[in-house]
Coordinates of C-alpha atoms in Angstrom, one line a residue:
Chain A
X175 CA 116.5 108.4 93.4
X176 CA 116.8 110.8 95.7
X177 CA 113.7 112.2 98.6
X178 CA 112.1 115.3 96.5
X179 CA 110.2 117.8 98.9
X180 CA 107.3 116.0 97.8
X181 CA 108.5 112.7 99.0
X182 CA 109.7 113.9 102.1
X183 CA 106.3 115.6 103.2
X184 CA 104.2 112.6 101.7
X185 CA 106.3 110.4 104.5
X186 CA 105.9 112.9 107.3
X187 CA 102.0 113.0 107.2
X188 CA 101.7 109.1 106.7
X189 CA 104.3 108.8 109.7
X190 CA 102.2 110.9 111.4
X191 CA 99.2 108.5 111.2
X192 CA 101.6 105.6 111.6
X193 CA 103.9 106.3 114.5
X194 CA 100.6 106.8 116.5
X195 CA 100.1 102.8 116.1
X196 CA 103.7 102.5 115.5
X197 CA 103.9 99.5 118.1
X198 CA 101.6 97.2 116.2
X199 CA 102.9 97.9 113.0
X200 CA 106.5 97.4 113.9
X201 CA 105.4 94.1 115.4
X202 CA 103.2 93.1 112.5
X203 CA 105.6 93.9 109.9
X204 CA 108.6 91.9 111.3
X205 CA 106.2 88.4 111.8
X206 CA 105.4 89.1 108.5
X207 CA 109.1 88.8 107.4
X208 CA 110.0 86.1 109.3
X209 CA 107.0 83.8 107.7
X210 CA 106.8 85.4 103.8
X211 CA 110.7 85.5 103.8
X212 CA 111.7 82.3 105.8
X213 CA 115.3 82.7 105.5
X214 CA 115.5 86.1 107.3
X215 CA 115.0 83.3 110.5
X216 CA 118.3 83.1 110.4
X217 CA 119.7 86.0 112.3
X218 CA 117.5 85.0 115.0
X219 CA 118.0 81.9 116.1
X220 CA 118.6 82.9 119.7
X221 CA 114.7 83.8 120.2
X222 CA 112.5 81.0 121.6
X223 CA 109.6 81.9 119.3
X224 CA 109.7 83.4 115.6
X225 CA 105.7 82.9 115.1
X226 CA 103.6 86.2 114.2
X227 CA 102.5 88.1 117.6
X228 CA 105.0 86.2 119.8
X229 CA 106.7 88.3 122.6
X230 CA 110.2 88.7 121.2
X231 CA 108.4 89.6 117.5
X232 CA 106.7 92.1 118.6
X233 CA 108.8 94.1 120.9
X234 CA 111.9 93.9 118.3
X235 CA 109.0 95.1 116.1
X236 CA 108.4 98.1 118.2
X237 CA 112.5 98.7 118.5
X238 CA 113.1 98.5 114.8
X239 CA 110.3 100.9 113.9
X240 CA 111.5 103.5 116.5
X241 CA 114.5 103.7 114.3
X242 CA 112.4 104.2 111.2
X243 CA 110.8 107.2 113.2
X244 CA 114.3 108.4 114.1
X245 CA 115.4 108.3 110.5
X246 CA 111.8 110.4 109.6
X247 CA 113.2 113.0 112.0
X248 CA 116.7 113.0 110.1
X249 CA 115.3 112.9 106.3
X250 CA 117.2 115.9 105.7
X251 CA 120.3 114.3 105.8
X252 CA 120.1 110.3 106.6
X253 CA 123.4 109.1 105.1
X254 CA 124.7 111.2 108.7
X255 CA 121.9 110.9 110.7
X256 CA 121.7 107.1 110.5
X257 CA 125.7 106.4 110.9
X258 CA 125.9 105.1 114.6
X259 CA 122.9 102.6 113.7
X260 CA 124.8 101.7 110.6
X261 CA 127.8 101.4 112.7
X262 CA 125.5 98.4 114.9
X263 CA 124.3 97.2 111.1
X264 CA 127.6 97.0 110.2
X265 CA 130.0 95.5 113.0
X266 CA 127.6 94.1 115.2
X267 CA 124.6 92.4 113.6
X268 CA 126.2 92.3 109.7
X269 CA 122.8 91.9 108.3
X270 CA 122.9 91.7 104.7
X271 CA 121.3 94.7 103.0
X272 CA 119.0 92.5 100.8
X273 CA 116.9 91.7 103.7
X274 CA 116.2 95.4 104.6
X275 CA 113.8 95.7 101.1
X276 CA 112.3 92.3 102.7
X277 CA 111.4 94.0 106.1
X278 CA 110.6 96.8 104.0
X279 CA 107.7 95.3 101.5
X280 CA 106.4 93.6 104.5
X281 CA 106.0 97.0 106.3
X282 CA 104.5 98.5 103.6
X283 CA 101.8 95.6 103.4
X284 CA 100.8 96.4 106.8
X285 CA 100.7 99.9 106.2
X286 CA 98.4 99.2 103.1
X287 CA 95.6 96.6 105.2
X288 CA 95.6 99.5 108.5
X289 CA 95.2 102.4 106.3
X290 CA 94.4 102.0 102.4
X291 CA 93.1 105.1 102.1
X292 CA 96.2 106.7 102.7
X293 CA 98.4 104.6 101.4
X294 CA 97.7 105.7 97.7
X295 CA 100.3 105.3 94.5
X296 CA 101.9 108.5 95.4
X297 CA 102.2 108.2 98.9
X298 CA 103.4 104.9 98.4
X299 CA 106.5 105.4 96.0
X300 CA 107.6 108.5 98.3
X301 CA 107.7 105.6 101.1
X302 CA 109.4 103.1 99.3
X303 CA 112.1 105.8 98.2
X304 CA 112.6 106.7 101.7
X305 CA 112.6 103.3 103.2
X306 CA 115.3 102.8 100.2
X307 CA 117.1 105.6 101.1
X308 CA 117.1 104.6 104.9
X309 CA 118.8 101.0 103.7
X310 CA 121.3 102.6 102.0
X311 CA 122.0 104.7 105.0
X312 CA 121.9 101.9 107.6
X313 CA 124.8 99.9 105.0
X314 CA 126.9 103.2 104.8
X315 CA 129.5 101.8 107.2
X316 CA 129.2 98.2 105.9
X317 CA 132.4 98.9 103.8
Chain B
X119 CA 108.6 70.4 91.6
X120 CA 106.8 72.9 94.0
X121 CA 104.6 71.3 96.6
X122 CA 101.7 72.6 97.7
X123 CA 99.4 71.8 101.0
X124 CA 95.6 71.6 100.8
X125 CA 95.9 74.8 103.2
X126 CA 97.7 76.2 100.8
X127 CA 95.8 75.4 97.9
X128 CA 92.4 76.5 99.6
X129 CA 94.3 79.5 100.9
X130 CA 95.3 80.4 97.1
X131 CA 91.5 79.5 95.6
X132 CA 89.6 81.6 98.0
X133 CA 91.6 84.6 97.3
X134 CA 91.1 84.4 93.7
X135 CA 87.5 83.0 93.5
X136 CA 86.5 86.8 95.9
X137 CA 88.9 88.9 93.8
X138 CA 87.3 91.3 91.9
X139 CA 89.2 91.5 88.6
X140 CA 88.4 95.1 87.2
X141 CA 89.0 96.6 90.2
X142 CA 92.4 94.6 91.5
X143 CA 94.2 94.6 87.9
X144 CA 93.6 98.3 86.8
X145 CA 95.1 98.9 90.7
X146 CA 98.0 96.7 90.5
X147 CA 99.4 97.9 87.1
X148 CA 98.6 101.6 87.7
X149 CA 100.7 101.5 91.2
X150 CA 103.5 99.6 89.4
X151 CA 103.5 102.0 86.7
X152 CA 103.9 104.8 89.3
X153 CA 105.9 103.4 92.5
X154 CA 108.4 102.0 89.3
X155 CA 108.4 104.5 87.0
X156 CA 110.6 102.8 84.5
X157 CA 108.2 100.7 83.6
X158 CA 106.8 102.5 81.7
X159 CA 108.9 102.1 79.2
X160 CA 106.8 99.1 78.3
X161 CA 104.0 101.3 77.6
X162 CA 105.0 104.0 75.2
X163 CA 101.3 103.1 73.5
X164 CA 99.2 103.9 75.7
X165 CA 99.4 107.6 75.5
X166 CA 99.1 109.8 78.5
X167 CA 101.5 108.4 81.2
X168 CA 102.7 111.5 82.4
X169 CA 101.7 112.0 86.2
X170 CA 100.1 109.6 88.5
X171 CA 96.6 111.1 87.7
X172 CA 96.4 110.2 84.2
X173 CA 98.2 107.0 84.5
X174 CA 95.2 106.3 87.0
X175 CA 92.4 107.4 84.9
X176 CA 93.9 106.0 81.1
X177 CA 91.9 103.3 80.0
X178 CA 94.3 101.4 78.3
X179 CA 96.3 100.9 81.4
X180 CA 92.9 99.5 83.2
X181 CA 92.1 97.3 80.2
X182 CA 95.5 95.3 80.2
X183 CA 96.2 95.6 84.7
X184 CA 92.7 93.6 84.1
X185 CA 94.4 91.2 81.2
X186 CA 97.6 90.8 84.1
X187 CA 95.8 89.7 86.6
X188 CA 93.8 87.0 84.4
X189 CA 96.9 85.8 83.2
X190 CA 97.3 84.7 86.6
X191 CA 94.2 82.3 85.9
X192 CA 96.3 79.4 83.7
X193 CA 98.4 78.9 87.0
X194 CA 95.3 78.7 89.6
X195 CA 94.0 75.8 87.1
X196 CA 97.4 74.3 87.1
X197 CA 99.3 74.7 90.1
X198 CA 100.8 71.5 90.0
X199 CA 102.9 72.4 86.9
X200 CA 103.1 76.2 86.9
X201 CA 106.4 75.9 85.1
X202 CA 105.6 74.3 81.7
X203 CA 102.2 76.4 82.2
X204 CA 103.5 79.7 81.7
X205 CA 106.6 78.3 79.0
X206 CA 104.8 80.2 76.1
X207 CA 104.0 83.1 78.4
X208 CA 107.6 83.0 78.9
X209 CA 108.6 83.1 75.4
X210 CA 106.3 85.9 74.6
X211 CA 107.8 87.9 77.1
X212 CA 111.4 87.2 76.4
X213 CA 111.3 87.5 72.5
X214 CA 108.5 89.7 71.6
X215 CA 108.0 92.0 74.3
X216 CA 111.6 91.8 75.7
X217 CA 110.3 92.7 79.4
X218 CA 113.1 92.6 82.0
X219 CA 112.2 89.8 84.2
X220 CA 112.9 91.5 87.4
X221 CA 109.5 94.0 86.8
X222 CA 107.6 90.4 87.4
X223 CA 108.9 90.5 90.8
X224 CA 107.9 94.4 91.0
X225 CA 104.5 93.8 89.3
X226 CA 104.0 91.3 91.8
X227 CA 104.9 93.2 95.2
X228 CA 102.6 95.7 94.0
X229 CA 99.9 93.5 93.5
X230 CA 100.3 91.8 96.9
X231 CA 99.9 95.8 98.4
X232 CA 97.0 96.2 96.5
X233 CA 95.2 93.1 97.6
X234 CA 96.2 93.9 101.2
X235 CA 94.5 97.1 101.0
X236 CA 91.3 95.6 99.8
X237 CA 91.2 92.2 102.2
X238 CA 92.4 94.2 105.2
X239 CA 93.2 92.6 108.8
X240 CA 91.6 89.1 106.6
X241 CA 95.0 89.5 105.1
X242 CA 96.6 87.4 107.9
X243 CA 100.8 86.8 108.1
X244 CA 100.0 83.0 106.8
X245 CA 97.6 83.9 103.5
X246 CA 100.4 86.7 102.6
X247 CA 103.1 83.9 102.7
X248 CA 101.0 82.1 100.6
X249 CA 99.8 84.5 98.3
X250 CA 103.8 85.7 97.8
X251 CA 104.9 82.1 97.6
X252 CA 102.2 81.3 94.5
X253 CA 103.5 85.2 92.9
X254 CA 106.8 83.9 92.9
X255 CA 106.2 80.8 91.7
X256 CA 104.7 82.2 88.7
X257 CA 107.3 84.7 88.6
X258 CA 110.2 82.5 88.0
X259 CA 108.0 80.2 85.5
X260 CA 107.7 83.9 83.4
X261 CA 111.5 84.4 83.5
X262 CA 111.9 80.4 83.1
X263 CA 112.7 80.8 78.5
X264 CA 114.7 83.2 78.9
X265 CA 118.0 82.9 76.7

């Protein structure tokens, strides 16, 4: 299932739109997770507060979503590009792959509310490939 | 047995009593039949399936995304006992339309997209949880006869 040309310039312009609220999203779309998805908690049991629009949500938000607009920089070749974040995946934070589709759908849901005109079918698969393709890059070093 | 608060119950009844039907279920299956392609393996019938334009124009995809989402009906009437609610639904879908039960779970992401779209920012981090937790509930009663 790998990024056609299609794909890859479907991301770019929705990234466009996105990255220019990226903050929010990032934010939103982690709180999400940690309340849909309640065992994802789990790897952070060192923050004082996991609620929706906390502090510590919402700037790990913004963190995690500048990597996603790192890896739309490197969609030519993200299985390299990705490698020293994978590396931190990996060693450091060992999150289990399955929880990147979670932090994925919930991405995508806020992506749909702040712009559902854009987010049609087709732009939508091309994202979900890509943010597929971005897990898989992220667990390349896992083993 | 799954419990459910009155928040949660409200939460789940408001959602469904503003839905409109022909316009959420033809959505919901037509982006499940494009963002999962393989899907579509269910629907050899239905003639033209061939590019996301005419899967989102073909009637017969409408008609049933519309059928979908009132199945979802039975378990709003009887959310205290979703499981033995859906146990012929369950059986139909295991031995006569021998549907994978992990497209439930895709059907049912895509549906939760498609409703964000249309309630917007009123799609708050709690009614999501909500919304996903009743989906999934449903979801595993659907996969529940399987043998």
């Amino acid at each position: 299932m790998s990024l056609t040309e299609k794909d890859k310039a479907a991301v770019k312009a929705l990234w466009a739109k996105v990255s220019k609220v990226m903050d929010t999203v990032g934010g939103e779309a982690l709180g999400r997770m940690l309340l849909v998805y309640p065992q994802t908690k789990t790897y952070f049991s060192h923050w004082p507060d996991l609620t929706p629009g906390s502090e510590p949500v919402m700037v790990h938000g913004k963190l995690i979503l500048g990597g996603v607009t790192e890896a739309v920089s490197k969609i030519d070749n993200l299985r390299g590009g990705l490698l020293e974040l994978s590396e931190l995946h990996a060693f450091k934070l060992r999150v289990d792959p399955s929880n990147f589709k979670m932090l994925a759908h919930c991405a995508m849901v806020v992506i749909a509310i702040m712009f559902p005109k854009d987010f049609t079918p087709e732009t939508h698969v091309a994202f979900d490939k890509f943010l597929a393709a971005v897990a898989l890059g992220l667990s390349e070093k896992y083993r | 047995m799954v419990e459910w608060s009155e928040n949660e119950r409200s939460i789940i009844s408001n959602i469904f009593s503003n839905l409109d039907y022909n316009d959420i279920g033809p959505k919901a299956l037509v982006r499940c039949l494009i963002v999962y392609p393989w899907t579509q393996r269910y629907f050899t019938s239905f003639g033209n399936l061939y590019n996301a334009e005419a899967i989102s124009t073909n009637p017969k995809v409408a008609a049933h995304g519309i059928k979908v989402l009132h199945g979802l009906d039975r378990a709003l009437k009887n959310m205290d006992n979703i499981k033995a609610t859906y146990a012929e639904l369950s059986v139909l879908h295991s031995e006569k339309l021998h549907v994978d039960p992990d497209n439930f779970k895709l059907l049912s992401d895509c549906l939760t997209i498609v409703v964000a779209g249309k309630l917007g920012s009123a799609f708050t981090p709690e009614i999501q949880a909500t919304f996903q937790k009743f989906l999934a509930v449903v979801v595993s009663a659907l996969g529940k006869q399987y043998h």
